[in-house]
Structures are given as structure tokens and as C-alpha cells.
Amino acid sequence: VLEGMSGCINNFDVIIVECQVLNTIPNAPCVADIIKFLHSHEFSLYEILAIGRRPLDASLAEVDLAFVKTDSVFRSDNSWT
């Protein structure tokens, strides 16, 4: 889906993606692939919205991640407090 929207991805300020940590869905991109792709389009990870655990052993299986444009106002203040 992300590759298909390459021509219009810059029209978005925020992108939310469900990412596989464990390869439970064959041929689905992993977290590293998604981060690399969005970074190449000038988006940075902003927030982890949710996590999903595999029922088999409760290991981390998927995460919902929010990405914002790297120069976004959401990332303009890097102070801690």
C-alpha cells in the first residue's frame, strides 16, 4: 500500500501503519522495511500507538506506529521538560 501511494505520500502529515514484528503474515514487510521506506520519504517515527502479542507465547507480534514528516511541528521541540 505504501509503495502504491509514493506519488501522493507528501500530501499527508501523519501516517499510521500496522507493522509486523514477527513474520506471521507471509511476504508482509517488517518494521525495519517500513521505517526505511518512510524515512526515504522524509517521515520519522513519532509514536507507538498499540502493540499486539502472539497468543502462542505472548511475544511481540505487531505494532501500530504513527509517522510524521521529519520537519513536522510535532518534532520541532526536542526539549525533555
Tab-separated table of C-alpha atoms in Angstrom:
chain	number	residue	atom	x	y	z
A	1	VAL	CA	0.000	0.000	0.000
A	2	LEU	CA	2.765	2.441	0.904
A	3	GLU	CA	4.653	1.830	-2.325
A	4	GLY	CA	1.443	2.393	-4.282
A	5	MET	CA	0.970	5.816	-2.722
A	6	SER	CA	4.513	7.058	-3.379
A	7	GLY	CA	3.226	9.691	-5.788
A	8	CYS	CA	0.956	11.299	-3.202
A	9	ILE	CA	2.656	10.447	0.110
A	10	ASN	CA	3.798	14.054	0.563
A	11	ASN	CA	0.138	15.110	0.813
A	12	PHE	CA	-0.030	13.506	4.259
A	13	ASP	CA	1.141	14.914	7.579
A	14	VAL	CA	0.626	11.714	9.591
A	15	ILE	CA	0.695	8.083	8.502
A	16	ILE	CA	-0.381	5.224	10.765
A	17	VAL	CA	0.852	1.760	9.850
A	18	GLU	CA	0.323	-1.685	11.331
A	19	CYS	CA	3.727	-3.380	11.211
A	20	GLN	CA	4.739	-6.996	11.671
A	21	VAL	CA	7.478	-7.698	14.215
A	22	LEU	CA	7.183	-11.456	13.746
A	23	ASN	CA	6.665	-12.668	10.222
A	24	THR	CA	3.194	-14.128	10.914
A	25	ILE	CA	1.890	-12.875	7.563
A	26	PRO	CA	3.959	-14.256	4.664
A	27	ASN	CA	5.544	-11.589	2.432
A	28	ALA	CA	4.404	-8.723	4.672
A	29	PRO	CA	7.074	-6.052	5.181
A	30	CYS	CA	8.731	-5.994	8.594
A	31	VAL	CA	9.088	-2.971	10.853
A	32	ALA	CA	12.579	-2.187	9.536
A	33	ASP	CA	11.332	-2.178	5.922
A	34	ILE	CA	8.515	0.233	6.746
A	35	ILE	CA	10.721	2.587	8.740
A	36	LYS	CA	13.318	2.604	5.941
A	37	PHE	CA	10.664	3.276	3.281
A	38	LEU	CA	9.012	6.106	5.189
A	39	HIS	CA	12.383	7.608	6.135
A	40	SER	CA	13.239	7.751	2.433
A	41	HIS	CA	10.064	9.850	2.001
A	42	GLU	CA	11.068	12.164	4.879
A	43	PHE	CA	8.819	10.682	7.563
A	44	SER	CA	10.024	9.823	11.060
A	45	LEU	CA	8.610	7.569	13.726
A	46	TYR	CA	6.558	9.649	16.151
A	47	GLU	CA	4.622	7.282	18.388
A	48	ILE	CA	3.895	3.634	19.162
A	49	LEU	CA	0.106	3.530	19.290
A	50	ALA	CA	-0.546	-0.123	20.087
A	51	ILE	CA	1.138	-3.476	20.354
A	52	GLY	CA	-0.174	-6.932	19.540
A	53	ARG	CA	1.089	-10.119	21.106
A	54	ARG	CA	1.064	-13.602	19.630
A	55	PRO	CA	-1.338	-15.861	21.547
A	56	LEU	CA	1.096	-18.779	21.324
A	57	ASP	CA	3.677	-17.299	23.707
A	58	ALA	CA	2.709	-13.629	24.241
A	59	SER	CA	5.720	-12.424	22.273
A	60	LEU	CA	5.501	-9.102	20.462
A	61	ALA	CA	3.993	-9.777	17.040
A	62	GLU	CA	2.842	-6.419	15.669
A	63	VAL	CA	2.858	-2.715	16.419
A	64	ASP	CA	0.777	0.206	15.210
A	65	LEU	CA	3.134	3.097	14.503
A	66	ALA	CA	2.487	6.760	13.769
A	67	PHE	CA	4.892	8.569	11.464
A	68	VAL	CA	5.045	12.320	10.877
A	69	LYS	CA	7.031	14.385	8.422
A	70	THR	CA	10.574	14.773	9.694
A	71	ASP	CA	10.267	18.574	9.681
A	72	SER	CA	6.806	18.459	11.307
A	73	VAL	CA	5.773	20.822	14.085
A	74	PHE	CA	5.279	17.680	16.199
A	75	ARG	CA	9.054	17.170	16.137
A	76	SER	CA	10.101	20.821	16.423
A	77	ASP	CA	10.619	20.864	20.205
A	78	ASN	CA	13.250	18.359	21.351
A	79	SER	CA	13.372	19.527	24.949
A	80	TRP	CA	12.766	16.970	27.670
A	81	THR	CA	10.703	19.135	30.048
